[in-house]
Short mmCIF file of C-alpha atoms and ligand atoms in Angstrom, two decimals:
data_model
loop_
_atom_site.label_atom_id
_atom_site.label_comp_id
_atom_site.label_asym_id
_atom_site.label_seq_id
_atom_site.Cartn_x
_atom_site.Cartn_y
_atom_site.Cartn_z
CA UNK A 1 35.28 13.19 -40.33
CA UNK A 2 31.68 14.00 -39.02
CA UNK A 3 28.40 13.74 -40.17
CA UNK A 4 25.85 16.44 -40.70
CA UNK A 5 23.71 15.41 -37.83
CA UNK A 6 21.91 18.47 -36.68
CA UNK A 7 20.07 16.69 -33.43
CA UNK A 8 22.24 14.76 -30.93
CA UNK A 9 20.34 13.80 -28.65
CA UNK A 10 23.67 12.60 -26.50
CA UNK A 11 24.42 16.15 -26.22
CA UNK A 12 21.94 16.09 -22.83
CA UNK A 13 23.61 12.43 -21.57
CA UNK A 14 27.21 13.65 -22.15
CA UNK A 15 27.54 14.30 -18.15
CA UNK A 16 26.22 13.79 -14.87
CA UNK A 17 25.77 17.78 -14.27
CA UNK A 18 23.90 17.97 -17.90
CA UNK A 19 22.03 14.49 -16.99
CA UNK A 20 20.76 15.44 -13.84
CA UNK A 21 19.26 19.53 -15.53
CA UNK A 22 17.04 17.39 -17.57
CA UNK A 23 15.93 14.70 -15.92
CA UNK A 24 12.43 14.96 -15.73
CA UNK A 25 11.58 12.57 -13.03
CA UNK A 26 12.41 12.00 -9.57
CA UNK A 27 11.74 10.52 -6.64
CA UNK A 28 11.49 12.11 -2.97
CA UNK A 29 11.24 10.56 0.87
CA UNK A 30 8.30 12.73 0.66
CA UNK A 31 6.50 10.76 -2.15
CA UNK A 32 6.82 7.47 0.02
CA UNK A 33 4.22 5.26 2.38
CA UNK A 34 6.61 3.05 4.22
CA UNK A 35 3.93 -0.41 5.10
CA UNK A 36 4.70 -2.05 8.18
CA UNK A 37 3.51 -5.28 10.37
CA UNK A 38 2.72 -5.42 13.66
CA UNK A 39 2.12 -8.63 15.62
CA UNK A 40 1.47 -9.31 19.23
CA UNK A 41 3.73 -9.89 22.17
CA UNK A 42 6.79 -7.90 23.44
CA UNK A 43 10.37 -7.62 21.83
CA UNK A 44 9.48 -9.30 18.79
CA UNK A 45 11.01 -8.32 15.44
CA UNK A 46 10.90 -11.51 12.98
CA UNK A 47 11.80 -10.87 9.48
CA UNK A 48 9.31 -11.85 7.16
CA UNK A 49 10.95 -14.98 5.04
CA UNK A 50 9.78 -13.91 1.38
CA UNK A 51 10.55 -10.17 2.10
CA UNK A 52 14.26 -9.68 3.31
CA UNK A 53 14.66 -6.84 5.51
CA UNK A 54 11.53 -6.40 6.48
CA UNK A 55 10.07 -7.42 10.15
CA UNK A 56 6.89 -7.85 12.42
CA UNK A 57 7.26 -6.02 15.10
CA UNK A 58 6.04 -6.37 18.69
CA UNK A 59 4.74 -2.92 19.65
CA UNK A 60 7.71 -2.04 21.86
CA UNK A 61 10.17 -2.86 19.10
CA UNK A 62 8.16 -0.53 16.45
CA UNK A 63 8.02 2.33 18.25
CA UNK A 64 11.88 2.11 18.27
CA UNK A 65 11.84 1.18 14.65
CA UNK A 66 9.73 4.22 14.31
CA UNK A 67 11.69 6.61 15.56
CA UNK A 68 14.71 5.44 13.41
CA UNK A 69 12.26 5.42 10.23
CA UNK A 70 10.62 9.02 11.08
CA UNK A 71 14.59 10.21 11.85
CA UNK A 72 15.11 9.51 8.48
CA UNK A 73 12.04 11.66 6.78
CA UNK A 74 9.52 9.39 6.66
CA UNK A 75 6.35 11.21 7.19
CA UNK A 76 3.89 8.39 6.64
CA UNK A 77 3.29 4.64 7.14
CA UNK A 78 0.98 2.11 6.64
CA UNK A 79 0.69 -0.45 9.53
CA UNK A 80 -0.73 -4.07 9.04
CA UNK A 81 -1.77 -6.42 12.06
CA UNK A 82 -0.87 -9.82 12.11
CA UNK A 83 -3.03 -11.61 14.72
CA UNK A 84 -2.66 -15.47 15.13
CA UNK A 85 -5.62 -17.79 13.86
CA UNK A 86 -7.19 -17.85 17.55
CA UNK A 87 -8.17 -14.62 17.44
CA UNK A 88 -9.91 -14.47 14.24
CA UNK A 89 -13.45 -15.37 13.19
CA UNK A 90 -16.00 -15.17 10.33
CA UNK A 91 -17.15 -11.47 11.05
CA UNK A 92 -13.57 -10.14 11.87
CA UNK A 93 -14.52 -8.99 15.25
CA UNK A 94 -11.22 -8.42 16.36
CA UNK A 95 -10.76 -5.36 13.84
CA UNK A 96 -13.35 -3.17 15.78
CA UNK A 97 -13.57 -4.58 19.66
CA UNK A 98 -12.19 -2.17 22.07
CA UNK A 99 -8.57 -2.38 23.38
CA UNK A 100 -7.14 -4.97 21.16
CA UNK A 101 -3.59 -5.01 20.11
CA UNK A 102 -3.83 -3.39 16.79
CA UNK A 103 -5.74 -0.08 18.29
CA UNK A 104 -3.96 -0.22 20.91
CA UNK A 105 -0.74 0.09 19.07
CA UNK A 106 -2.36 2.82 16.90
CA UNK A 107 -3.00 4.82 19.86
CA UNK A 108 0.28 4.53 21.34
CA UNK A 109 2.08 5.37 17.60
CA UNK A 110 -0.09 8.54 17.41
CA UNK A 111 0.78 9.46 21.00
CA UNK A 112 4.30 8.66 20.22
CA UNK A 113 4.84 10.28 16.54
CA UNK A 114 1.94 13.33 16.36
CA UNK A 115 3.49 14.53 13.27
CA UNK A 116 3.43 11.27 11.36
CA UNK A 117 0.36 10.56 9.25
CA UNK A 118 -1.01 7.34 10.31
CA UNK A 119 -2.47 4.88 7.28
CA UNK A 120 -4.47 1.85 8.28
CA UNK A 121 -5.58 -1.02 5.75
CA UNK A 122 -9.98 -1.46 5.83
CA UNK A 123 -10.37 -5.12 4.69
CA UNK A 124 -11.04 -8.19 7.15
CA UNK A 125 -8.77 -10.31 5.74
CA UNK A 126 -5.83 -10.32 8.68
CA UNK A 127 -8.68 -10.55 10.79
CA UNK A 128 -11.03 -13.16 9.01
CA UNK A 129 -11.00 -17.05 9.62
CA UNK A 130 -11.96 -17.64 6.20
CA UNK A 131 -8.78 -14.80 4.90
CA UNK A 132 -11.04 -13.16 2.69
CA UNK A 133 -11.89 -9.47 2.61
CA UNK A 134 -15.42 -9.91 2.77
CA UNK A 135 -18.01 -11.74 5.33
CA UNK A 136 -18.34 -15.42 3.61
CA UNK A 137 -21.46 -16.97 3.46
CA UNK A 138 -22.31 -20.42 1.65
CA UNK A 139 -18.90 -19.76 -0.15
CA UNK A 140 -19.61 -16.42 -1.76
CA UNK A 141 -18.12 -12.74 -0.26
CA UNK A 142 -21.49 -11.05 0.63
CA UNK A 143 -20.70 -7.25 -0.65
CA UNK A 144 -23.47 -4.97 2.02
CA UNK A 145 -22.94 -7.26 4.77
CA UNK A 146 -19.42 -6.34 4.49
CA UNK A 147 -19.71 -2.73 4.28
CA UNK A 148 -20.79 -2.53 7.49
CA UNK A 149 -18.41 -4.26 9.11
CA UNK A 150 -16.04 -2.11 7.52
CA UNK A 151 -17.95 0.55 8.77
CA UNK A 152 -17.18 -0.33 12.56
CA UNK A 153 -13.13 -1.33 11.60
CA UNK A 154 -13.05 2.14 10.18
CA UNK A 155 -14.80 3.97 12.98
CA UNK A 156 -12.67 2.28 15.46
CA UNK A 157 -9.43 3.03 13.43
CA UNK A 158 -10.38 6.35 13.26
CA UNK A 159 -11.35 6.99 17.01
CA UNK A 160 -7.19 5.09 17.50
CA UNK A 161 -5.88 8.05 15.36
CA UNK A 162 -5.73 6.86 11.91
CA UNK A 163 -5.12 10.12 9.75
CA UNK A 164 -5.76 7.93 6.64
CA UNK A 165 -8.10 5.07 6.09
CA UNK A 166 -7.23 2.44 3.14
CA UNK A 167 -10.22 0.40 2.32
CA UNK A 168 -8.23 -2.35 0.49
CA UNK A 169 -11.38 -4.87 0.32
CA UNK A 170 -12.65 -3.96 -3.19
CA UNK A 171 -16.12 -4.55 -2.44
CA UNK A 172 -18.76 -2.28 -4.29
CA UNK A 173 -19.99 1.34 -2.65
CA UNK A 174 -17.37 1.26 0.25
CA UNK A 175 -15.69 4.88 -0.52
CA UNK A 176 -19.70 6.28 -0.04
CA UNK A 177 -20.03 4.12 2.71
CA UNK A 178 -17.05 4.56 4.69
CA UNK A 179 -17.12 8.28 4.15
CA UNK A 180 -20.64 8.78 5.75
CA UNK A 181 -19.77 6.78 8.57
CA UNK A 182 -16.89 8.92 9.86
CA UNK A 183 -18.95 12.33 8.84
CA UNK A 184 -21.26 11.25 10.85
CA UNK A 185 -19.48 10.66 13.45
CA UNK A 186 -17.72 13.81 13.22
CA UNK A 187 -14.51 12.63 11.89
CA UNK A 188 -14.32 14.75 8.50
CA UNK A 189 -10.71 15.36 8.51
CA UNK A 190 -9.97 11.68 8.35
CA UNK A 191 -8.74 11.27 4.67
CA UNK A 192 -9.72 8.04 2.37
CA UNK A 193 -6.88 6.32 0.02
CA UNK A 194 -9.02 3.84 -1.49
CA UNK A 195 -7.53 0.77 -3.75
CA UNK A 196 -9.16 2.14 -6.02
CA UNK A 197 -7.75 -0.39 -8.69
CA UNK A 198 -6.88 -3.19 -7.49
CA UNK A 199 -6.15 -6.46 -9.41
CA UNK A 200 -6.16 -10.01 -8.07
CA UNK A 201 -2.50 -10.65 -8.29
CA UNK A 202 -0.36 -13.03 -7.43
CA UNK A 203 2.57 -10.93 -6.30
CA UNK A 204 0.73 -9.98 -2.88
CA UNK A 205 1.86 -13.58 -2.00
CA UNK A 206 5.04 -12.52 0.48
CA UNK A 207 2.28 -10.21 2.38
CA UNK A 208 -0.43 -13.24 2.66
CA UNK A 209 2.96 -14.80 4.25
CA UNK A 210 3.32 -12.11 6.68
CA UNK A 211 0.08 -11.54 7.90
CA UNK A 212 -0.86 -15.67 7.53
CA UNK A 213 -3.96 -14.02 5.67
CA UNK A 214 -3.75 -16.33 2.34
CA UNK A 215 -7.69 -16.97 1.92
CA UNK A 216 -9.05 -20.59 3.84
CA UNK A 217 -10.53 -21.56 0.21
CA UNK A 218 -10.81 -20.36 -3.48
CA UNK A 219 -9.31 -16.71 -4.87
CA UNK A 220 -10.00 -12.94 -4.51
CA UNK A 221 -11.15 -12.54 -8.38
CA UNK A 222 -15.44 -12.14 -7.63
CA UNK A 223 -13.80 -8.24 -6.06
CA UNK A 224 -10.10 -7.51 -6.93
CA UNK A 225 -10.48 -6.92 -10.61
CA UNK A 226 -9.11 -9.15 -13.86
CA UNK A 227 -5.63 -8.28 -14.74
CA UNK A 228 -6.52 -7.95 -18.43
CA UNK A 229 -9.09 -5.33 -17.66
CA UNK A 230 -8.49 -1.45 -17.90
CA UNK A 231 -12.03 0.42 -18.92
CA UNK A 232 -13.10 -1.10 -15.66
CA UNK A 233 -10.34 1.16 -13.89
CA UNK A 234 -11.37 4.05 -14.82
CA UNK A 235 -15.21 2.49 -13.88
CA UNK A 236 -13.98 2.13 -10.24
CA UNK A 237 -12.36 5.37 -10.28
CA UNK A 238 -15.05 7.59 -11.31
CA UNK A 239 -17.03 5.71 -8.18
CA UNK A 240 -14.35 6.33 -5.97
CA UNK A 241 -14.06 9.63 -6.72
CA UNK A 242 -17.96 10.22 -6.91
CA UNK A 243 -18.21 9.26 -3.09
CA UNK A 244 -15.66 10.83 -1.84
CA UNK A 245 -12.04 9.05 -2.21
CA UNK A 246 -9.51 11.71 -1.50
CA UNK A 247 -6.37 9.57 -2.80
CA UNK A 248 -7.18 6.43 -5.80
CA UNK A 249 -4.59 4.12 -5.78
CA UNK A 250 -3.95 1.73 -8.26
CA UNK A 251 -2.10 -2.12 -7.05
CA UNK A 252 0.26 -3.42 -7.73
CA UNK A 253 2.34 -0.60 -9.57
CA UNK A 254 4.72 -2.40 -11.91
CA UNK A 255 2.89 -4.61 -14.33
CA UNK A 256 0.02 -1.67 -13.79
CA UNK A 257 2.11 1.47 -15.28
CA UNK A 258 -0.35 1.98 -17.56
CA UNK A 259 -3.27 1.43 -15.82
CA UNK A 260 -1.12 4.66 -13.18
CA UNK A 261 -1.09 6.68 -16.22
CA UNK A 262 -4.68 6.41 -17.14
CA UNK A 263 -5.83 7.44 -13.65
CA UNK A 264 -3.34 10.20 -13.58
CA UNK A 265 -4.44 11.60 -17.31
CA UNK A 266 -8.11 11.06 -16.18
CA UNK A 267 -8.48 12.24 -12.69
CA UNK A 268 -7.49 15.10 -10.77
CA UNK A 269 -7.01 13.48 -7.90
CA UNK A 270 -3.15 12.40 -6.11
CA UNK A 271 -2.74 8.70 -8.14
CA UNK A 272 -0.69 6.49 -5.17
CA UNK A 273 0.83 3.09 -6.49
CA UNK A 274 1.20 0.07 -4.45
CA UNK A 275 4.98 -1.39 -4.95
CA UNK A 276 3.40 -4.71 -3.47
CA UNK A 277 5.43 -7.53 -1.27
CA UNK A 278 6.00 -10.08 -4.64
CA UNK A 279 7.67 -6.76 -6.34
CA UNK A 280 9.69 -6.39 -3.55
CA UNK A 281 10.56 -9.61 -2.73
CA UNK A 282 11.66 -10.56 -6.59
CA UNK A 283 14.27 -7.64 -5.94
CA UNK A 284 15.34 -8.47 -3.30
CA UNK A 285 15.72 -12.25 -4.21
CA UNK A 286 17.41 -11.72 -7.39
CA UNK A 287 19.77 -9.19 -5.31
CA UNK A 288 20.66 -11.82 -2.84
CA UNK A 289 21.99 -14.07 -5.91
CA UNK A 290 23.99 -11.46 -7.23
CA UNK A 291 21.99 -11.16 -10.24
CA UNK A 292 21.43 -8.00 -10.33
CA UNK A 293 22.16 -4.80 -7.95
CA UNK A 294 19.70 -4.29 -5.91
CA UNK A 295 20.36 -0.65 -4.93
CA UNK A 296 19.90 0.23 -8.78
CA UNK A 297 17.13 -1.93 -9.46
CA UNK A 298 15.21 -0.60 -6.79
CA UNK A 299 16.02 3.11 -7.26
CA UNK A 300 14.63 2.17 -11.70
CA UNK A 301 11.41 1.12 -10.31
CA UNK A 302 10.82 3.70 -8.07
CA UNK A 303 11.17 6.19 -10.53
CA UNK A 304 9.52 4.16 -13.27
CA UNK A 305 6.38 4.16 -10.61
CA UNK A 306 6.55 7.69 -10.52
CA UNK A 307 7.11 8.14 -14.38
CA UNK A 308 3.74 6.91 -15.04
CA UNK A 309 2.20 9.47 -13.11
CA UNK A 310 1.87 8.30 -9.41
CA UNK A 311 2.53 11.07 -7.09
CA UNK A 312 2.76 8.49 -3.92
CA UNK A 313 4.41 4.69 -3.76
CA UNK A 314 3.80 2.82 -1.01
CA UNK A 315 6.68 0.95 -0.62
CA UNK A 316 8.74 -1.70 1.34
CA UNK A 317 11.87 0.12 -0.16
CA UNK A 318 10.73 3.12 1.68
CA UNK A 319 13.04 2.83 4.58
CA UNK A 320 16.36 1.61 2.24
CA UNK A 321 15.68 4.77 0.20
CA UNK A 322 15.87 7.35 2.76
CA UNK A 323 19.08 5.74 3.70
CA UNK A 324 20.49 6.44 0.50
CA UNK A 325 19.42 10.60 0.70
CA UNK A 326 20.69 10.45 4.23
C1 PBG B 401 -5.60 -7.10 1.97
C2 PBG B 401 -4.37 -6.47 1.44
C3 PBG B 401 -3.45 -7.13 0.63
C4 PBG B 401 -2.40 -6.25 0.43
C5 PBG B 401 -2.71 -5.07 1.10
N1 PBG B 401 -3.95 -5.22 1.71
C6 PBG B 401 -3.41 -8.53 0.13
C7 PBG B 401 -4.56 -9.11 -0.55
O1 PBG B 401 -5.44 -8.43 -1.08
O2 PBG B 401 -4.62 -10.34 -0.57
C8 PBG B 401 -1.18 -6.61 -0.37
C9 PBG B 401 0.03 -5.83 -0.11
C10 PBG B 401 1.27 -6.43 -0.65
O3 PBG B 401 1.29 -7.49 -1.31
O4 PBG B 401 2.31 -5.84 -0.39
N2 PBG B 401 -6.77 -6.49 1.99
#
């Protein structure tokens, strides 16, 4: 007995060799930012407590790490300094002094891995007493006096061998800013992710962990943007892309998918998606009490990233992924 059912759509899911000629979505080593912390001192690699598997590294340890990491395909990471409350201050002068541990360490990665593209984070937050983004004054993030600030981390990251700058600070004009800087300084091949959209959210709390960067008083919401908001996306992209962005990425990715798609339908720019630490660590958490496999839950979200239309995820998975293709 059978029914007249002209279209079965389970006649392209009735096996793996059918499946996999019409899937329409996948997801590559080469799609993937790995983010990574360093932190002073020598032989150090402490695992971050909210983010399971992943480490601070001394500099000695990373570039070990590293070569394990670009063994495995990775072509690009992002690298985060975690610097311990002595050294920072209200004008995050540590992020653009000469010879301090986090240019250093860029230097010495660059010398170390030529072929792998270099991403750095623009924001003074790991470097600020008050762990905001911005210079505080009175209690409110003062948006020029920032920029140039910025302006000097950036230059100095670039002169360390940054291939691509990530202004992740969300205040007003930076792209523009940023972008004349390093022309003028002769650094035109030095490419500019910038978080483009980027919502105050509390699932960056495992990172704020890992750098100690949770701010000294009140939120992020007067610059990262209101979750409920998604005209105003496509307000910071068209800036972005007006002075000069040559990546917009939107963070966090997963309750963002749509805001991904809207960027990707809108702009011709690559869209990168920022699979941040509280995505990870819920994962990884829920993994650890066997309530759900990790492995598959992590491979569904990658591809659900990409689905929406981001062509890059950065990605604390990065790593555990290319272990699978291996
Ligand atoms: C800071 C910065 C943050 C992240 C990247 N750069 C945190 C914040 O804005 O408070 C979050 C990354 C993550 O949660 O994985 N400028």
């Amino acid at each position: 007995m059978s029914f007249y059912i002209p279209r079965r759509p389970r006649r392209n899911r009735q096996s793996a060799a059918i499946r996999d000629l019409v899937q329409e979505t996948s997801v590559a080593v080469n799609d993937l930012i790995f983010p990574m912390f360093i932190v002073e001192g020598a032989g150090v690699r402490s695992e971050v407590k909210s983010m399971p598997g992943i480490y601070r590294y001394s500099l000695d340890t990373l570039l070990e790490e590293l070569k394990e990491v670009t063994d495995l395909g990775i072509k690009c990471i992002d690298l985060f300094p975690n610097y311990a409350e002595e050294k920072k201050d209200r004008f995050a002068t540590e992020s653009h002094r000469d010879g301090t541990m986090y240019l250093d360490a860029l230097k010495a990665v660059k010398d170390r891995f030529p072929d792998l593209a270099l991403m750095t984070d623009v924001a003074m937050d790991p470097y600020s007493s008050d762990g905001h983004d911005g210079l505080v004054e009175n209690g409110q993030i003062i948006n020029d006096a920032t920029l140039e600030i910025l302006g000097k981390m950036a230059l100095a990251q670039a002169r360390a061998g940054a291939d691509i700058l990530g202004p992740s600070d969300m205040m007003d004009g930076r792209v523009g800013y940023l972008r004349q800087v390093l022309d003028d300084e002769g650094f035109t091949n030095v490419s500019i992710m910038s978080y483009t959209a980027k919502y105050a959210s509390a699932f960056y709390g495992p990172f704020r962990d890992a750098l100690d960067s949770a701010p000294r008083f009140g939120d992020k919401k007067t610059y990262q943007m209101n979750p409920a908001n998604v005209r105003e996306a496509l307000i910071e992209a068209e800036l972005d892309y007006d002075e000069g962005a040559d990546f917009l990425m939107v963070k966090p990715a997963l309750a963002y998918l749509d805001i991904i798609k809207t960027l990707n339908q809108n702009f011709d720019l690559p869209i990168a998606a920022y699979n941040v630490s509280g995505e990870y660590a819920m994962i990884k958490a829920a993994a650890q009490n066997n309530w759900l496999d990790g492995t598959r839950a992590m491979l569904e979200v990658l591809l659900s990233i990409r689905r929406a239309g981001a062509k890059i995820i950065l990605t604390y998975f990065a790593k555990e992924f290319a272990q699978l293709q291996a």
